[in-house]
Amino acid sequence: MTSSPLAPYAAHDSRTRGRRYPEPPPAFRSEFQRDRDRIIHSTAFRRLVYKTQVFVNHEGDLYRTRLTHSIEVAQIARTIARALALNETLVEAICLAHDLGHTPFGHAGQDALNECMRAYGGFEHNLQSLRVVDELEERYGSFPGLNLTFETREGILKHCSLNNARQLGELGERFIKRQQPSLEAQVANIADEIAYNNHDVDDGLRAGLIEISELLELPVFAREHHTVVTLHPQLSGRRLIHEIVRRMINHVVVDLIETTAQRIRDVNPADIEAVRALSEPLVSFSDTVAAEHQQLKRFLRERVYLHYRVLRMTNKARQVIRSLFDTFFSRPELLPPEHHAAARRMEAESGEAGRARAVADYIAGMTDRYAIEEYERLFDPAKRS
Ligand code: MG
């Protein structure tokens, strides 16, 4: 339960659009608490600890994994939700689930699997996160997946192609009508960007891919750097970096809360349906901070994500995913038995596209290290199969 009263435009438990398979209400928890708890107990959630954002898992123990990333996103989003009198528990559920469908090896893995699946409907990680909670988790006797509420599922499906939206019924409607999700979903979405924009600065410095002197080109970094060295002239190393990064996060979070609160006052939506009917999201930065945020994003792309050492890593990742996909697609009998059975069942339903989807489900579920081990078991003659 949230501690302060919810705003009228928040997602109220009592007014949820419900679950795909009706269930009696929980006794001591709210509907969204139950969603969050189911997510935490899922297998896909535990795997996030061995999936990476930018750095492949075996590169070092100190970099963000998808698990710590998801927890950081939830922390940032909960602060924002509480300040805006939104449903903090729903926001937390969405954040913890938002990356459940991510492939091993971060964005490189997602791009590689999307290429492999091009002829069979493609691969989108947001849609896969939804597939994990709707279909792939095996935990309950009465239904497949986790049977989450509409509101949590709406938040998980951040992006979606029009083609896929048309097949998703009620959940896909907003992409076709160009409408918005709940404010809780909007908060989770921006908190994701705030988290990675800032923790990738920290990880990029730690990995030696960027230097403080380069970051000083960015006003958003230079400003906080100036404040910190004025307050603590002797500070250096990790403490200097962490003092700067925490202030960068605080700056954008405060701006987001103030700007959004003003926009909500201007539009004054009566309820969650009024929020959904808008053509623009209400949760947003001021123009100045939005521009700085984009500038930092560009910087990270050029100096970190496209750094030659990261590119070498992502190139290997692409090769692993491509080889696994091609091998399992052409020889499904090499799959572990339960995945082979899924491939046969899905092929009977929808032909080659079904077989491809079963292979993609198997690969997307892998952790970084499991994908590497599976690659070795298939292609390294010295390795046990
Ligand atoms: Mg994320």
XYZ file of C-alpha atoms and ligand atoms in Angstrom:
386
model
C 0.000 0.000 0.000
C 1.234 3.512 -0.660
C 1.580 5.786 2.337
C 0.111 9.056 1.048
C -3.277 9.332 -0.654
C -3.160 8.731 -4.381
C -3.937 11.509 -6.808
C -7.171 11.069 -8.806
C -5.101 10.588 -12.014
C -2.982 7.796 -10.460
C -3.587 4.068 -10.989
C -5.908 2.950 -8.201
C -5.891 -0.720 -7.186
C -9.647 -0.722 -6.819
C -10.043 0.361 -10.447
C -7.592 -2.010 -12.134
C -8.660 -3.328 -15.531
C -7.845 -6.710 -14.058
C -5.975 -9.859 -15.033
C -6.218 -12.049 -18.117
C -7.357 -14.960 -15.924
C -9.668 -13.702 -13.138
C -8.432 -14.384 -9.592
C -9.861 -13.582 -6.167
C -8.365 -10.374 -4.701
C -5.339 -10.833 -2.408
C -6.063 -10.796 1.338
C -3.368 -8.529 2.761
C -1.781 -7.012 -0.314
C -2.893 -4.668 -3.038
C -3.223 -5.990 -6.610
C -0.022 -4.234 -7.632
C 1.871 -5.540 -4.598
C 0.922 -9.000 -5.763
C 2.249 -8.186 -9.236
C 5.535 -6.933 -7.822
C 5.901 -10.005 -5.597
C 5.259 -12.374 -8.500
C 7.920 -10.581 -10.544
C 10.514 -10.859 -7.752
C 9.855 -14.609 -7.416
C 10.113 -15.272 -11.159
C 12.949 -17.211 -12.789
C 13.519 -14.469 -15.355
C 14.100 -11.956 -12.534
C 16.838 -14.081 -10.965
C 18.558 -14.397 -14.339
C 18.964 -10.614 -14.572
C 21.933 -10.864 -12.221
C 23.933 -12.568 -14.977
C 22.749 -10.394 -17.851
C 24.560 -7.234 -18.800
C 23.799 -3.720 -19.869
C 26.953 -2.596 -21.671
C 29.721 -4.758 -20.254
C 29.628 -8.516 -20.713
C 29.265 -10.259 -17.367
C 32.740 -11.786 -17.158
C 34.488 -8.452 -17.838
C 34.310 -7.515 -14.160
C 32.247 -7.763 -11.016
C 31.696 -4.069 -10.416
C 29.714 -3.081 -13.494
C 25.943 -2.823 -13.546
C 24.063 -5.943 -14.416
C 20.437 -5.905 -15.491
C 19.433 -6.774 -11.948
C 21.202 -3.856 -10.295
C 20.079 -1.626 -13.170
C 16.443 -2.645 -12.617
C 16.743 -1.950 -8.877
C 18.288 1.478 -9.554
C 15.472 2.263 -11.998
C 12.905 1.246 -9.377
C 14.583 3.417 -6.737
C 14.544 6.509 -8.951
C 11.005 5.885 -10.165
C 9.616 5.334 -6.667
C 10.951 8.695 -5.520
C 9.304 10.406 -8.483
C 6.035 8.494 -8.077
C 5.748 9.328 -4.400
C 6.429 13.020 -4.996
C 3.651 13.115 -7.617
C 1.172 11.072 -5.507
C 1.240 8.256 -8.055
C 1.027 4.548 -7.274
C 4.512 3.727 -6.008
C 3.917 -0.021 -5.906
C 2.776 -0.176 -9.518
C 5.796 1.862 -10.580
C 8.075 -0.524 -8.716
C 6.458 -3.565 -10.346
C 6.894 -2.083 -13.829
C 10.541 -1.151 -13.202
C 11.506 -4.533 -11.815
C 9.892 -6.259 -14.807
C 10.936 -3.888 -17.578
C 14.035 -5.819 -18.683
C 12.859 -9.406 -18.036
C 12.814 -10.138 -21.764
C 16.275 -8.840 -22.486
C 18.657 -11.121 -24.329
C 22.149 -11.910 -23.062
C 24.862 -9.363 -23.995
C 22.782 -6.199 -23.734
C 21.854 -4.258 -26.824
C 24.243 -6.190 -29.029
C 22.357 -9.380 -28.179
C 18.985 -7.792 -28.837
C 20.117 -6.448 -32.232
C 21.636 -9.784 -33.215
C 18.522 -11.753 -32.290
C 16.337 -9.228 -34.101
C 18.428 -9.769 -37.254
C 18.093 -13.556 -36.899
C 14.316 -13.207 -36.507
C 13.831 -10.710 -39.351
C 11.924 -13.122 -41.582
C 9.846 -14.406 -38.656
C 8.344 -11.276 -37.111
C 11.525 -9.813 -35.556
C 12.563 -9.656 -31.926
C 11.687 -6.716 -29.633
C 12.849 -6.916 -26.037
C 9.862 -4.988 -24.615
C 7.525 -7.395 -26.295
C 9.635 -10.298 -25.024
C 9.362 -8.954 -21.444
C 5.597 -9.097 -21.894
C 5.865 -12.613 -23.349
C 7.867 -13.699 -20.286
C 5.203 -12.493 -17.832
C 2.261 -13.577 -20.020
C 3.441 -16.932 -21.350
C 6.915 -18.179 -20.551
C 7.126 -18.205 -16.745
C 5.973 -21.559 -15.363
C 4.879 -21.080 -11.769
C 1.116 -21.433 -11.364
C -1.349 -24.268 -11.749
C -4.231 -22.259 -13.151
C -2.583 -20.118 -15.827
C 0.568 -19.664 -17.881
C 2.955 -16.828 -17.005
C 2.436 -14.582 -13.983
C -1.077 -13.345 -14.827
C -0.267 -9.710 -13.992
C -2.734 -6.798 -14.024
C -3.375 -4.799 -17.187
C -1.626 -1.765 -15.654
C 1.664 -3.596 -15.032
C 1.575 -5.182 -18.497
C 0.787 -1.793 -20.062
C 3.887 -0.375 -18.360
C 6.139 -3.240 -19.429
C 5.217 -2.732 -23.083
C 7.128 0.507 -23.506
C 7.524 0.322 -27.276
C 5.935 -1.866 -29.853
C 5.806 -1.923 -33.649
C 2.406 -1.259 -35.226
C 2.368 -4.746 -36.678
C 2.742 -6.342 -33.277
C 0.370 -3.819 -31.664
C -2.428 -5.031 -33.942
C -2.063 -8.542 -32.503
C -2.122 -7.468 -28.855
C -5.774 -6.460 -28.493
C -6.504 -3.996 -25.678
C -2.815 -3.668 -24.789
C -1.791 -2.700 -28.317
C -4.516 -0.090 -28.807
C -2.560 2.899 -27.556
C 0.163 2.439 -30.183
C -2.433 2.422 -32.944
C -4.360 5.403 -31.518
C -1.124 7.207 -30.514
C -2.291 7.541 -26.929
C -0.389 7.365 -23.642
C 0.065 4.765 -20.923
C -0.541 5.564 -17.235
C 1.628 8.165 -15.493
C 3.203 5.276 -13.562
C 4.347 3.725 -16.872
C 5.642 7.100 -18.069
C 7.654 7.534 -14.859
C 9.161 4.049 -15.152
C 10.171 4.760 -18.755
C 12.037 7.982 -17.945
C 13.577 6.541 -14.773
C 15.125 3.848 -16.983
C 16.861 6.522 -19.063
C 17.956 8.508 -16.008
C 19.453 5.375 -14.467
C 21.492 4.198 -17.443
C 22.585 7.658 -18.559
C 24.167 8.195 -15.159
C 25.405 4.736 -14.243
C 27.061 4.376 -17.639
C 29.126 7.482 -16.820
C 30.271 5.706 -13.666
C 30.874 2.359 -15.419
C 32.566 4.060 -18.399
C 35.021 5.802 -16.061
C 35.606 2.623 -14.094
C 36.368 0.700 -17.282
C 38.797 3.405 -18.405
C 36.801 4.058 -21.593
C 36.340 7.748 -20.769
C 38.215 10.315 -18.685
C 36.928 13.067 -16.411
C 38.606 15.609 -18.730
C 36.342 14.443 -21.603
C 33.224 14.581 -19.433
C 33.994 18.198 -18.586
C 32.935 19.034 -22.162
C 29.374 18.373 -20.988
C 27.705 21.245 -19.068
C 25.665 18.712 -17.094
C 28.874 17.126 -15.765
C 30.980 20.320 -15.574
C 28.376 22.094 -13.414
C 28.266 19.386 -10.725
C 32.041 18.920 -10.948
C 32.488 22.611 -10.201
C 30.159 22.398 -7.172
C 31.920 19.330 -5.783
C 35.501 20.617 -6.164
C 34.435 23.903 -4.560
C 32.925 22.085 -1.573
C 35.651 19.409 -1.353
C 38.868 20.690 -2.968
C 40.860 17.592 -1.887
C 38.423 15.009 -3.229
C 39.632 12.598 -5.919
C 39.088 9.094 -7.298
C 35.854 7.187 -6.689
C 34.499 9.638 -4.111
C 34.815 12.536 -6.528
C 33.031 10.631 -9.291
C 30.255 9.383 -7.034
C 29.648 12.854 -5.566
C 29.242 14.191 -9.105
C 27.040 11.393 -10.434
C 24.651 11.445 -7.476
C 24.224 15.197 -7.967
C 23.591 14.707 -11.691
C 20.821 12.221 -10.874
C 19.341 14.521 -8.245
C 19.342 17.457 -10.660
C 17.341 15.654 -13.354
C 14.974 13.982 -10.882
C 14.091 17.306 -9.219
C 13.588 18.903 -12.642
C 11.395 16.017 -13.770
C 9.193 16.186 -10.672
C 8.767 19.978 -10.862
C 8.133 20.070 -14.612
C 5.697 17.160 -14.488
C 3.809 18.555 -11.485
C 3.302 21.793 -13.426
C 2.130 19.952 -16.549
C -0.310 17.919 -14.481
C -1.700 21.134 -12.948
C -2.085 22.667 -16.432
C -3.871 19.685 -17.970
C -5.661 18.629 -14.773
C -6.617 15.085 -15.885
C -9.672 13.797 -14.018
C -8.473 10.206 -13.871
C -6.180 7.615 -15.458
C -8.388 7.389 -18.554
C -7.939 11.130 -19.135
C -4.164 10.600 -18.917
C -4.351 7.752 -21.442
C -6.403 9.812 -23.890
C -3.741 12.547 -24.208
C -1.637 12.758 -27.353
C 1.556 13.650 -25.428
C 3.101 12.191 -22.288
C 2.751 14.366 -19.178
C 5.904 13.116 -17.494
C 8.811 15.099 -18.894
C 11.892 17.187 -18.237
C 12.074 20.943 -18.775
C 13.422 21.896 -22.223
C 16.874 22.736 -20.830
C 17.279 19.472 -18.956
C 15.843 17.486 -21.868
C 18.530 18.983 -24.128
C 21.284 18.188 -21.609
C 19.936 14.679 -21.203
C 20.124 14.139 -24.983
C 23.629 15.569 -25.060
C 24.774 13.091 -22.406
C 23.091 10.266 -24.304
C 24.984 11.213 -27.483
C 28.243 11.463 -25.581
C 27.795 7.974 -24.132
C 26.939 6.551 -27.521
C 30.026 7.973 -29.201
C 32.556 7.506 -26.405
C 31.312 4.430 -24.531
C 28.906 2.261 -26.540
C 30.928 2.717 -29.740
C 34.331 2.531 -28.038
C 36.491 -0.027 -29.852
C 36.799 -2.202 -26.757
C 33.022 -2.318 -26.349
C 32.634 -2.952 -30.094
C 34.993 -5.954 -29.869
C 32.846 -7.321 -27.084
C 29.577 -6.726 -28.906
C 31.025 -8.254 -32.061
C 31.763 -11.478 -30.197
C 28.289 -11.370 -28.685
C 26.704 -11.055 -32.119
C 28.664 -14.053 -33.336
C 27.591 -16.181 -30.391
C 23.895 -15.315 -30.816
C 23.976 -15.784 -34.590
C 25.695 -19.191 -34.342
C 23.337 -20.422 -31.642
C 20.288 -19.315 -33.601
C 21.389 -20.797 -36.939
C 22.372 -24.090 -35.374
C 19.206 -24.573 -33.303
C 16.931 -23.388 -36.089
C 18.373 -25.814 -38.650
C 18.842 -28.657 -36.124
C 16.119 -28.267 -33.437
C 16.954 -31.769 -32.166
C 20.102 -30.232 -30.630
C 17.920 -28.168 -28.258
C 17.412 -29.368 -24.665
C 14.295 -31.615 -24.652
C 11.767 -29.111 -23.242
C 12.803 -26.477 -25.786
C 12.772 -29.058 -28.580
C 9.225 -29.948 -27.537
C 8.251 -26.254 -27.581
C 9.807 -25.876 -31.042
C 7.792 -28.845 -32.370
C 4.569 -27.600 -30.796
C 5.021 -24.040 -32.068
C 6.051 -25.252 -35.522
C 2.849 -27.326 -35.705
C 0.874 -24.161 -34.861
C 2.598 -21.614 -37.068
C 5.216 -23.270 -39.266
C 8.822 -22.110 -39.507
C 8.000 -18.834 -37.735
C 6.865 -20.887 -34.740
C 10.079 -22.890 -34.698
C 12.107 -19.661 -34.948
C 10.148 -18.112 -32.046
C 10.848 -21.139 -29.844
C 14.582 -20.833 -30.594
C 14.444 -17.074 -29.876
C 12.660 -17.732 -26.545
C 15.423 -20.159 -25.568
C 18.222 -17.763 -26.537
C 16.574 -14.672 -25.006
C 16.250 -16.516 -21.696
C 20.002 -17.231 -21.519
C 22.351 -15.349 -19.223
C 25.617 -14.076 -20.710
C 27.664 -16.899 -19.257
C 25.104 -19.572 -20.145
C 25.135 -18.387 -23.775
C 28.936 -18.610 -23.847
C 28.876 -22.104 -22.286
C 26.194 -23.281 -24.704
C 28.280 -21.934 -27.596
C 31.300 -23.906 -26.338
C 29.250 -27.083 -25.852
C 28.097 -26.833 -29.472
C 31.317 -25.777 -31.193
C 34.285 -26.649 -28.973
C 35.173 -30.346 -29.542
C 37.134 -30.434 -26.253
C 34.059 -29.414 -24.257
C 31.422 -31.838 -22.886
C 28.165 -31.536 -24.793
Mg 16.369 -0.696 -18.723
